[in-house]
């Protein structure tokens, strides 16, 4: 998500910001702009670069903009489910971008539908808009938003464009990141600081858990949804999701990943000739592992970065084509070597098994697989798209069984204690994907309810 207030090139800057944040979602992209009275919008399925062109960006007029790259955790990948969500309310456009996942969406949606609300999408995000518009009958807009947000539970970092204002909100537990920046006389909000670097903006600070910032042409105001309390930032942002050049939850992502790699080398040492990474997600941790173990770092796999969604597969699909189009072993590096392969996580185990196969084919004599996070045993209900529990290999298999399934010579995961030692204020993190201790109570079907209901 990216937003800017008070800039003559608001749409173009937002486009660039979304470009830097492409890793956070590749299903659809959208921008809504406002000149204070009228709103313009464009959304499409696919990558930022395919959805927008010069002509479309020119048509998005006004000094205020918000944008979104979608990665679905709730609701399918259709145009109706693309964001920012835009509604017309008493002749005025209200736009909303959401990063996260609500866990009481089904109850709220049932309640709203029984009272006559008609939903245009299957996204949990639309619930916030309905709650807000109903509350404006008795409250001013600011209070209506605050009251609406009190009713939703779960993970939400939000950008809202309303009344010529840019509003940014982070849920009280602060699951997902949201940062504030400045570019000349303009204020910016983004999911990660790497977006500020691309547009030449200065990182000012994080939006705090439970904070709402309201920005207009003249000033920036800060309100609280709830008094400061317990915080549950997503540790997986540091492990996998965020870009290494970003500062997330006040710490360099690359810096944390290098520490994870160093800790992993201490906890799970091995004899080997070469440390290599699964590109790109394992690179920083592999560097840390190499540094702490004294085993040289090398490149054993190259990655093709130009795989579009429309990649054409041969009718008779060659073996492991999905992994092969992305990664290729470098025989020159691997031949006859004992290799430490570092990756950030194992989810289903299917990709990892294929990568280990590629390394052996490339001539590696031994493959020692090292993971810079603990075994993922529980699904995420707070904004990371993980499969249901039984599909998480570590929820049904012990480490030795996983090693055997993946075909590695050895397998070592980082411990939870080791992981928490690598971040500041470790008590402020959600680690439920490893422990099953969710910071908010979740009902098991929370993820796919709307779609299931439709199919029935
Ligand atoms: P697998 O071997 O199938 O478990 O895949 C492991 C790979 O998936 C690792 O390289 C991770 O970087 C990557 N990964 C971790 N979490 C996710 C996620 N939520 N969505 C997509 N890929 C992920």
mmCIF file of N, CA and C in Angstrom, residues 110-235:
data_model
loop_
_atom_site.group_PDB
_atom_site.id
_atom_site.type_symbol
_atom_site.label_atom_id
_atom_site.label_comp_id
_atom_site.label_asym_id
_atom_site.label_seq_id
_atom_site.Cartn_x
_atom_site.Cartn_y
_atom_site.Cartn_z
ATOM 1 N N UNK A 110 -22.541 -11.229 8.031
ATOM 2 C CA UNK A 110 -23.893 -11.778 8.235
ATOM 3 C C UNK A 110 -24.802 -10.710 8.839
ATOM 4 N N UNK A 111 -24.271 -10.027 9.833
ATOM 5 C CA UNK A 111 -25.069 -8.996 10.517
ATOM 6 C C UNK A 111 -25.444 -7.879 9.530
ATOM 7 N N UNK A 112 -24.450 -7.411 8.778
ATOM 8 C CA UNK A 112 -24.694 -6.298 7.852
ATOM 9 C C UNK A 112 -25.655 -6.712 6.739
ATOM 10 N N UNK A 113 -25.504 -7.926 6.218
ATOM 11 C CA UNK A 113 -26.401 -8.380 5.141
ATOM 12 C C UNK A 113 -27.821 -8.532 5.657
ATOM 13 N N UNK A 114 -27.950 -9.003 6.905
ATOM 14 C CA UNK A 114 -29.302 -9.162 7.443
ATOM 15 C C UNK A 114 -29.973 -7.808 7.655
ATOM 16 N N UNK A 115 -29.156 -6.762 7.730
ATOM 17 C CA UNK A 115 -29.725 -5.411 7.885
ATOM 18 C C UNK A 115 -29.850 -4.702 6.536
ATOM 19 N N UNK A 116 -29.565 -5.410 5.454
ATOM 20 C CA UNK A 116 -29.815 -4.844 4.125
ATOM 21 C C UNK A 116 -28.584 -4.404 3.342
ATOM 22 N N UNK A 117 -27.402 -4.548 3.893
ATOM 23 C CA UNK A 117 -26.204 -4.152 3.138
ATOM 24 C C UNK A 117 -25.982 -5.102 1.962
ATOM 25 N N UNK A 118 -25.593 -4.528 0.830
ATOM 26 C CA UNK A 118 -25.300 -5.350 -0.346
ATOM 27 C C UNK A 118 -23.811 -5.244 -0.627
ATOM 28 N N UNK A 119 -23.153 -6.389 -0.677
ATOM 29 C CA UNK A 119 -21.696 -6.397 -0.881
ATOM 30 C C UNK A 119 -21.349 -6.588 -2.356
ATOM 31 N N UNK A 120 -20.332 -5.844 -2.802
ATOM 32 C CA UNK A 120 -19.897 -5.965 -4.199
ATOM 33 C C UNK A 120 -18.758 -6.952 -4.354
ATOM 34 N N UNK A 121 -18.110 -7.317 -3.257
ATOM 35 C CA UNK A 121 -16.932 -8.182 -3.350
ATOM 36 C C UNK A 121 -17.001 -9.243 -2.273
ATOM 37 N N UNK A 122 -16.027 -10.146 -2.280
ATOM 38 C CA UNK A 122 -15.951 -11.125 -1.190
ATOM 39 C C UNK A 122 -14.792 -10.788 -0.246
ATOM 40 N N UNK A 123 -14.305 -9.541 -0.348
ATOM 41 C CA UNK A 123 -13.188 -9.148 0.516
ATOM 42 C C UNK A 123 -13.683 -8.736 1.900
ATOM 43 N N UNK A 124 -12.927 -9.125 2.909
ATOM 44 C CA UNK A 124 -13.264 -8.704 4.273
ATOM 45 C C UNK A 124 -13.221 -7.175 4.412
ATOM 46 N N UNK A 125 -12.384 -6.536 3.605
ATOM 47 C CA UNK A 125 -12.186 -5.089 3.657
ATOM 48 C C UNK A 125 -13.493 -4.307 3.483
ATOM 49 N N UNK A 126 -14.402 -4.828 2.674
ATOM 50 C CA UNK A 126 -15.632 -4.087 2.364
ATOM 51 C C UNK A 126 -16.491 -3.896 3.620
ATOM 52 N N UNK A 127 -16.322 -4.787 4.576
ATOM 53 C CA UNK A 127 -17.080 -4.694 5.831
ATOM 54 C C UNK A 127 -16.807 -3.361 6.537
ATOM 55 N N UNK A 128 -15.560 -2.931 6.503
ATOM 56 C CA UNK A 128 -15.182 -1.690 7.199
ATOM 57 C C UNK A 128 -15.956 -0.515 6.599
ATOM 58 N N UNK A 129 -16.101 -0.513 5.271
ATOM 59 C CA UNK A 129 -16.807 0.587 4.602
ATOM 60 C C UNK A 129 -18.285 0.586 5.016
ATOM 61 N N UNK A 130 -18.905 -0.586 5.051
ATOM 62 C CA UNK A 130 -20.323 -0.662 5.434
ATOM 63 C C UNK A 130 -20.533 -0.225 6.882
ATOM 64 N N UNK A 131 -19.646 -0.676 7.753
ATOM 65 C CA UNK A 131 -19.771 -0.276 9.168
ATOM 66 C C UNK A 131 -19.651 1.240 9.277
ATOM 67 N N UNK A 132 -18.701 1.796 8.544
ATOM 68 C CA UNK A 132 -18.457 3.241 8.592
ATOM 69 C C UNK A 132 -19.683 4.020 8.084
ATOM 70 N N UNK A 133 -20.187 3.661 6.927
ATOM 71 C CA UNK A 133 -21.285 4.450 6.350
ATOM 72 C C UNK A 133 -22.527 4.393 7.247
ATOM 73 N N UNK A 134 -22.775 3.250 7.874
ATOM 74 C CA UNK A 134 -23.931 3.166 8.775
ATOM 75 C C UNK A 134 -23.756 4.091 9.982
ATOM 76 N N UNK A 135 -22.538 4.161 10.472
ATOM 77 C CA UNK A 135 -22.292 4.955 11.683
ATOM 78 C C UNK A 135 -22.322 6.458 11.417
ATOM 79 N N UNK A 136 -22.170 6.863 10.156
ATOM 80 C CA UNK A 136 -22.168 8.303 9.876
ATOM 81 C C UNK A 136 -23.549 8.930 10.085
ATOM 82 N N UNK A 137 -24.593 8.083 10.235
ATOM 83 C CA UNK A 137 -25.928 8.626 10.538
ATOM 84 C C UNK A 137 -25.889 9.411 11.836
ATOM 85 N N UNK A 138 -25.147 8.904 12.800
ATOM 86 C CA UNK A 138 -25.168 9.542 14.120
ATOM 87 C C UNK A 138 -23.842 10.186 14.522
ATOM 88 N N UNK A 139 -22.798 9.980 13.726
ATOM 89 C CA UNK A 139 -21.477 10.471 14.154
ATOM 90 C C UNK A 139 -20.795 11.256 13.037
ATOM 91 N N UNK A 140 -19.835 12.133 13.405
ATOM 92 C CA UNK A 140 -19.028 12.760 12.358
ATOM 93 C C UNK A 140 -18.110 11.691 11.768
ATOM 94 N N UNK A 141 -17.500 11.997 10.623
ATOM 95 C CA UNK A 141 -16.786 10.946 9.881
ATOM 96 C C UNK A 141 -15.614 10.360 10.654
ATOM 97 N N UNK A 142 -14.883 11.220 11.322
ATOM 98 C CA UNK A 142 -13.724 10.734 12.071
ATOM 99 C C UNK A 142 -14.152 9.750 13.167
ATOM 100 N N UNK A 143 -15.185 10.160 13.920
ATOM 101 C CA UNK A 143 -15.662 9.277 14.998
ATOM 102 C C UNK A 143 -16.258 8.004 14.417
ATOM 103 N N UNK A 144 -16.913 8.124 13.245
ATOM 104 C CA UNK A 144 -17.525 6.933 12.631
ATOM 105 C C UNK A 144 -16.439 5.918 12.267
ATOM 106 N N UNK A 145 -15.320 6.380 11.749
ATOM 107 C CA UNK A 145 -14.221 5.455 11.435
ATOM 108 C C UNK A 145 -13.681 4.792 12.691
ATOM 109 N N UNK A 146 -13.463 5.612 13.716
ATOM 110 C CA UNK A 146 -12.919 5.055 14.962
ATOM 111 C C UNK A 146 -13.864 4.000 15.529
ATOM 112 N N UNK A 147 -15.174 4.312 15.509
ATOM 113 C CA UNK A 147 -16.154 3.371 16.059
ATOM 114 C C UNK A 147 -16.233 2.099 15.207
ATOM 115 N N UNK A 148 -16.200 2.276 13.877
ATOM 116 C CA UNK A 148 -16.260 1.110 12.971
ATOM 117 C C UNK A 148 -15.073 0.190 13.236
ATOM 118 N N UNK A 149 -13.899 0.781 13.412
ATOM 119 C CA UNK A 149 -12.698 -0.031 13.600
ATOM 120 C C UNK A 149 -12.697 -0.747 14.942
ATOM 121 N N UNK A 150 -13.441 -0.205 15.897
ATOM 122 C CA UNK A 150 -13.545 -0.896 17.194
ATOM 123 C C UNK A 150 -14.278 -2.228 17.039
ATOM 124 N N UNK A 151 -15.102 -2.346 16.002
ATOM 125 C CA UNK A 151 -15.885 -3.569 15.838
ATOM 126 C C UNK A 151 -15.143 -4.667 15.076
ATOM 127 N N UNK A 152 -14.121 -4.283 14.322
ATOM 128 C CA UNK A 152 -13.424 -5.326 13.555
ATOM 129 C C UNK A 152 -12.259 -5.883 14.358
ATOM 130 N N UNK A 153 -12.044 -7.194 14.170
ATOM 131 C CA UNK A 153 -10.941 -7.850 14.888
ATOM 132 C C UNK A 153 -9.992 -8.454 13.866
ATOM 133 N N UNK A 154 -8.709 -8.351 14.147
ATOM 134 C CA UNK A 154 -7.742 -8.983 13.250
ATOM 135 C C UNK A 154 -6.640 -8.033 12.874
ATOM 136 N N UNK A 155 -6.070 -8.299 11.703
ATOM 137 C CA UNK A 155 -4.928 -7.518 11.245
ATOM 138 C C UNK A 155 -5.387 -6.510 10.206
ATOM 139 N N UNK A 156 -5.121 -5.253 10.441
ATOM 140 C CA UNK A 156 -5.426 -4.260 9.409
ATOM 141 C C UNK A 156 -4.497 -3.062 9.490
ATOM 142 N N UNK A 157 -3.706 -2.889 8.439
ATOM 143 C CA UNK A 157 -3.091 -1.599 8.185
ATOM 144 C C UNK A 157 -3.916 -1.036 7.041
ATOM 145 N N UNK A 158 -4.406 0.190 7.214
ATOM 146 C CA UNK A 158 -5.342 0.753 6.237
ATOM 147 C C UNK A 158 -4.878 2.100 5.731
ATOM 148 N N UNK A 159 -5.204 2.377 4.475
ATOM 149 C CA UNK A 159 -5.106 3.738 3.956
ATOM 150 C C UNK A 159 -6.497 4.116 3.499
ATOM 151 N N UNK A 160 -6.936 5.311 3.880
ATOM 152 C CA UNK A 160 -8.283 5.757 3.520
ATOM 153 C C UNK A 160 -8.168 7.131 2.882
ATOM 154 N N UNK A 161 -8.901 7.305 1.795
ATOM 155 C CA UNK A 161 -8.931 8.608 1.138
ATOM 156 C C UNK A 161 -10.380 9.114 1.258
ATOM 157 N N UNK A 162 -10.550 10.198 1.985
ATOM 158 C CA UNK A 162 -11.909 10.728 2.203
ATOM 159 C C UNK A 162 -11.827 12.218 2.501
ATOM 160 N N UNK A 163 -12.785 13.000 1.981
ATOM 161 C CA UNK A 163 -12.862 14.427 2.318
ATOM 162 C C UNK A 163 -11.571 15.189 2.033
ATOM 163 N N UNK A 164 -10.827 14.830 1.016
ATOM 164 C CA UNK A 164 -9.556 15.498 0.749
ATOM 165 C C UNK A 164 -8.490 15.184 1.779
ATOM 166 N N UNK A 165 -8.718 14.114 2.560
ATOM 167 C CA UNK A 165 -7.742 13.727 3.584
ATOM 168 C C UNK A 165 -7.173 12.345 3.278
ATOM 169 N N UNK A 166 -5.938 12.144 3.727
ATOM 170 C CA UNK A 166 -5.317 10.817 3.664
ATOM 171 C C UNK A 166 -5.237 10.318 5.101
ATOM 172 N N UNK A 167 -5.868 9.160 5.339
ATOM 173 C CA UNK A 167 -5.867 8.611 6.696
ATOM 174 C C UNK A 167 -5.096 7.290 6.699
ATOM 175 N N UNK A 168 -4.256 7.106 7.675
ATOM 176 C CA UNK A 168 -3.529 5.838 7.825
ATOM 177 C C UNK A 168 -3.834 5.244 9.183
ATOM 178 N N UNK A 169 -4.092 3.941 9.232
ATOM 179 C CA UNK A 169 -4.440 3.293 10.498
ATOM 180 C C UNK A 169 -3.668 1.983 10.639
ATOM 181 N N UNK A 170 -3.232 1.694 11.839
ATOM 182 C CA UNK A 170 -2.651 0.375 12.139
ATOM 183 C C UNK A 170 -3.426 -0.236 13.293
ATOM 184 N N UNK A 171 -3.799 -1.509 13.183
ATOM 185 C CA UNK A 171 -4.614 -2.122 14.230
ATOM 186 C C UNK A 171 -3.866 -2.124 15.568
ATOM 187 N N UNK A 172 -4.597 -2.234 16.685
ATOM 188 C CA UNK A 172 -3.954 -2.096 17.996
ATOM 189 C C UNK A 172 -2.809 -3.075 18.246
ATOM 190 N N UNK A 173 -2.865 -4.271 17.644
ATOM 191 C CA UNK A 173 -1.764 -5.217 17.842
ATOM 192 C C UNK A 173 -0.626 -4.984 16.844
ATOM 193 N N UNK A 174 -0.873 -4.175 15.838
ATOM 194 C CA UNK A 174 0.180 -3.774 14.892
ATOM 195 C C UNK A 174 0.742 -4.918 14.071
ATOM 196 N N UNK A 175 -0.122 -5.858 13.657
ATOM 197 C CA UNK A 175 0.361 -7.036 12.915
ATOM 198 C C UNK A 175 1.196 -6.653 11.687
ATOM 199 N N UNK A 176 0.624 -5.771 10.853
ATOM 200 C CA UNK A 176 1.285 -5.419 9.586
ATOM 201 C C UNK A 176 1.963 -4.059 9.718
ATOM 202 N N UNK A 177 3.032 -3.834 8.959
ATOM 203 C CA UNK A 177 3.742 -2.550 9.083
ATOM 204 C C UNK A 177 3.014 -1.410 8.358
ATOM 205 N N UNK A 178 3.317 -0.201 8.739
ATOM 206 C CA UNK A 178 2.862 1.008 8.027
ATOM 207 C C UNK A 178 3.796 2.142 8.450
ATOM 208 N N UNK A 179 4.364 2.823 7.459
ATOM 209 C CA UNK A 179 5.355 3.859 7.791
ATOM 210 C C UNK A 179 4.988 5.204 7.171
ATOM 211 N N UNK A 180 5.509 6.245 7.819
ATOM 212 C CA UNK A 180 5.209 7.614 7.423
ATOM 213 C C UNK A 180 6.476 8.248 6.856
ATOM 214 N N UNK A 181 6.312 8.977 5.743
ATOM 215 C CA UNK A 181 7.468 9.626 5.125
ATOM 216 C C UNK A 181 7.126 11.027 4.652
ATOM 217 N N UNK A 182 8.148 11.741 4.229
ATOM 218 C CA UNK A 182 7.950 13.115 3.791
ATOM 219 C C UNK A 182 8.757 13.372 2.519
ATOM 220 N N UNK A 183 8.127 14.086 1.593
ATOM 221 C CA UNK A 183 8.799 14.456 0.345
ATOM 222 C C UNK A 183 8.464 15.925 0.095
ATOM 223 N N UNK A 184 9.404 16.822 0.362
ATOM 224 C CA UNK A 184 9.105 18.252 0.277
ATOM 225 C C UNK A 184 7.935 18.571 1.180
ATOM 226 N N UNK A 185 6.872 19.168 0.618
ATOM 227 C CA UNK A 185 5.694 19.515 1.429
ATOM 228 C C UNK A 185 4.635 18.426 1.435
ATOM 229 N N UNK A 186 4.974 17.223 1.026
ATOM 230 C CA UNK A 186 3.977 16.143 0.955
ATOM 231 C C UNK A 186 4.260 15.090 2.018
ATOM 232 N N UNK A 187 3.167 14.526 2.555
ATOM 233 C CA UNK A 187 3.280 13.394 3.473
ATOM 234 C C UNK A 187 2.966 12.116 2.730
ATOM 235 N N UNK A 188 3.654 11.043 3.103
ATOM 236 C CA UNK A 188 3.445 9.763 2.444
ATOM 237 C C UNK A 188 3.232 8.665 3.480
ATOM 238 N N UNK A 189 2.457 7.662 3.098
ATOM 239 C CA UNK A 189 2.295 6.468 3.934
ATOM 240 C C UNK A 189 2.584 5.252 3.063
ATOM 241 N N UNK A 190 3.282 4.269 3.595
ATOM 242 C CA UNK A 190 3.599 3.082 2.793
ATOM 243 C C UNK A 190 3.748 1.866 3.684
ATOM 244 N N UNK A 191 3.599 0.693 3.074
ATOM 245 C CA UNK A 191 3.783 -0.551 3.834
ATOM 246 C C UNK A 191 5.233 -0.725 4.246
ATOM 247 N N UNK A 192 6.150 -0.294 3.378
ATOM 248 C CA UNK A 192 7.580 -0.474 3.682
ATOM 249 C C UNK A 192 8.381 0.732 3.225
ATOM 250 N N UNK A 193 9.504 0.953 3.869
ATOM 251 C CA UNK A 193 10.330 2.121 3.554
ATOM 252 C C UNK A 193 11.005 2.038 2.181
ATOM 253 N N UNK A 194 11.110 0.842 1.587
ATOM 254 C CA UNK A 194 11.758 0.755 0.260
ATOM 255 C C UNK A 194 10.987 1.600 -0.754
ATOM 256 N N UNK A 195 9.690 1.822 -0.519
ATOM 257 C CA UNK A 195 8.901 2.665 -1.430
ATOM 258 C C UNK A 195 9.336 4.131 -1.323
ATOM 259 N N UNK A 196 9.717 4.547 -0.126
ATOM 260 C CA UNK A 196 10.189 5.932 0.048
ATOM 261 C C UNK A 196 11.515 6.133 -0.681
ATOM 262 N N UNK A 197 12.386 5.138 -0.613
ATOM 263 C CA UNK A 197 13.694 5.254 -1.277
ATOM 264 C C UNK A 197 13.507 5.494 -2.770
ATOM 265 N N UNK A 198 12.591 4.763 -3.372
ATOM 266 C CA UNK A 198 12.415 4.896 -4.823
ATOM 267 C C UNK A 198 11.902 6.269 -5.229
ATOM 268 N N UNK A 199 11.035 6.868 -4.414
ATOM 269 C CA UNK A 199 10.467 8.169 -4.808
ATOM 270 C C UNK A 199 11.255 9.334 -4.209
ATOM 271 N N UNK A 200 12.349 9.048 -3.519
ATOM 272 C CA UNK A 200 13.202 10.114 -2.964
ATOM 273 C C UNK A 200 12.634 10.747 -1.710
ATOM 274 N N UNK A 201 11.747 10.025 -0.998
ATOM 275 C CA UNK A 201 11.158 10.574 0.232
ATOM 276 C C UNK A 201 11.994 10.176 1.448
ATOM 277 N N UNK A 202 11.769 10.892 2.529
ATOM 278 C CA UNK A 202 12.496 10.639 3.772
ATOM 279 C C UNK A 202 11.609 9.831 4.717
ATOM 280 N N UNK A 203 12.158 8.788 5.311
ATOM 281 C CA UNK A 203 11.408 7.993 6.287
ATOM 282 C C UNK A 203 11.349 8.777 7.592
ATOM 283 N N UNK A 204 10.140 9.014 8.091
ATOM 284 C CA UNK A 204 10.009 9.769 9.342
ATOM 285 C C UNK A 204 9.849 8.824 10.533
ATOM 286 N N UNK A 205 8.824 7.981 10.482
ATOM 287 C CA UNK A 205 8.596 7.064 11.607
ATOM 288 C C UNK A 205 7.539 6.036 11.214
ATOM 289 N N UNK A 206 7.343 5.047 12.101
ATOM 290 C CA UNK A 206 6.257 4.092 11.909
ATOM 291 C C UNK A 206 4.947 4.718 12.349
ATOM 292 N N UNK A 207 3.848 4.340 11.732
ATOM 293 C CA UNK A 207 2.546 4.592 12.349
ATOM 294 C C UNK A 207 2.477 3.563 13.473
ATOM 295 N N UNK A 208 2.124 4.019 14.681
ATOM 296 C CA UNK A 208 2.225 3.085 15.823
ATOM 297 C C UNK A 208 1.031 2.127 15.860
ATOM 298 N N UNK A 209 1.209 0.959 16.464
ATOM 299 C CA UNK A 209 0.057 0.084 16.641
ATOM 300 C C UNK A 209 -1.068 0.845 17.352
ATOM 301 N N UNK A 210 -2.281 0.752 16.803
ATOM 302 C CA UNK A 210 -3.422 1.445 17.414
ATOM 303 C C UNK A 210 -3.484 2.931 17.129
ATOM 304 N N UNK A 211 -2.670 3.427 16.196
ATOM 305 C CA UNK A 211 -2.679 4.860 15.877
ATOM 306 C C UNK A 211 -3.423 5.122 14.563
ATOM 307 N N UNK A 212 -4.090 6.251 14.513
ATOM 308 C CA UNK A 212 -4.686 6.728 13.255
ATOM 309 C C UNK A 212 -4.053 8.083 12.946
ATOM 310 N N UNK A 213 -3.446 8.230 11.756
ATOM 311 C CA UNK A 213 -2.916 9.542 11.382
ATOM 312 C C UNK A 213 -3.820 10.135 10.303
ATOM 313 N N UNK A 214 -4.146 11.409 10.466
ATOM 314 C CA UNK A 214 -5.045 12.086 9.529
ATOM 315 C C UNK A 214 -4.263 13.234 8.905
ATOM 316 N N UNK A 215 -4.108 13.149 7.595
ATOM 317 C CA UNK A 215 -3.238 14.109 6.919
ATOM 318 C C UNK A 215 -4.063 14.914 5.913
ATOM 319 N N UNK A 216 -3.934 16.238 5.962
ATOM 320 C CA UNK A 216 -4.507 17.044 4.876
ATOM 321 C C UNK A 216 -3.444 18.021 4.401
ATOM 322 N N UNK A 217 -3.839 18.991 3.584
ATOM 323 C CA UNK A 217 -2.829 19.866 2.983
ATOM 324 C C UNK A 217 -2.051 20.656 4.029
ATOM 325 N N UNK A 218 -2.730 20.923 5.164
ATOM 326 C CA UNK A 218 -2.106 21.811 6.143
ATOM 327 C C UNK A 218 -1.357 21.079 7.257
ATOM 328 N N UNK A 219 -1.925 19.962 7.710
ATOM 329 C CA UNK A 219 -1.350 19.382 8.939
ATOM 330 C C UNK A 219 -1.480 17.869 8.989
ATOM 331 N N UNK A 220 -0.818 17.321 10.000
ATOM 332 C CA UNK A 220 -0.949 15.887 10.268
ATOM 333 C C UNK A 220 -1.356 15.730 11.728
ATOM 334 N N UNK A 221 -2.447 14.970 11.931
ATOM 335 C CA UNK A 221 -2.967 14.777 13.293
ATOM 336 C C UNK A 221 -2.832 13.314 13.659
ATOM 337 N N UNK A 222 -2.667 13.035 14.946
ATOM 338 C CA UNK A 222 -2.563 11.643 15.374
ATOM 339 C C UNK A 222 -3.624 11.352 16.435
ATOM 340 N N UNK A 223 -4.394 10.284 16.220
ATOM 341 C CA UNK A 223 -5.399 9.856 17.209
ATOM 342 C C UNK A 223 -5.106 8.408 17.579
ATOM 343 N N UNK A 224 -5.746 7.947 18.640
ATOM 344 C CA UNK A 224 -5.543 6.547 19.010
ATOM 345 C C UNK A 224 -6.854 5.778 18.932
ATOM 346 N N UNK A 225 -6.791 4.549 18.391
ATOM 347 C CA UNK A 225 -7.970 3.675 18.380
ATOM 348 C C UNK A 225 -8.134 3.061 19.754
ATOM 349 N N UNK A 226 -7.008 2.830 20.393
ATOM 350 C CA UNK A 226 -7.014 2.177 21.701
ATOM 351 C C UNK A 226 -5.753 2.635 22.422
ATOM 352 N N UNK A 227 -5.768 2.633 23.753
ATOM 353 C CA UNK A 227 -4.542 3.017 24.466
ATOM 354 C C UNK A 227 -3.421 2.027 24.151
ATOM 355 N N UNK A 228 -2.150 2.464 24.214
ATOM 356 C CA UNK A 228 -1.053 1.539 23.920
ATOM 357 C C UNK A 228 -1.133 0.313 24.814
ATOM 358 N N UNK A 229 -0.928 -0.859 24.233
ATOM 359 C CA UNK A 229 -1.021 -2.099 25.013
ATOM 360 C C UNK A 229 -0.155 -3.157 24.385
ATOM 361 N N UNK A 230 -0.625 -4.390 24.472
ATOM 362 C CA UNK A 230 0.111 -5.528 23.918
ATOM 363 C C UNK A 230 0.266 -5.363 22.407
ATOM 364 N N UNK A 231 1.423 -5.765 21.868
ATOM 365 C CA UNK A 231 1.682 -5.633 20.431
ATOM 366 C C UNK A 231 2.030 -7.014 19.875
ATOM 367 N N UNK A 232 1.628 -7.285 18.620
ATOM 368 C CA UNK A 232 1.884 -8.615 18.026
ATOM 369 C C UNK A 232 2.296 -8.459 16.559
ATOM 370 N N UNK A 233 3.436 -7.791 16.346
ATOM 371 C CA UNK A 233 3.916 -7.582 14.983
ATOM 372 C C UNK A 233 4.292 -8.928 14.361
ATOM 373 N N UNK A 234 4.116 -9.035 13.065
ATOM 374 C CA UNK A 234 4.333 -10.310 12.378
ATOM 375 C C UNK A 234 5.832 -10.571 12.187
ATOM 376 N N UNK A 235 6.328 -11.607 12.825
ATOM 377 C CA UNK A 235 7.769 -11.921 12.730
ATOM 378 C C UNK A 235 8.124 -12.385 11.309
#
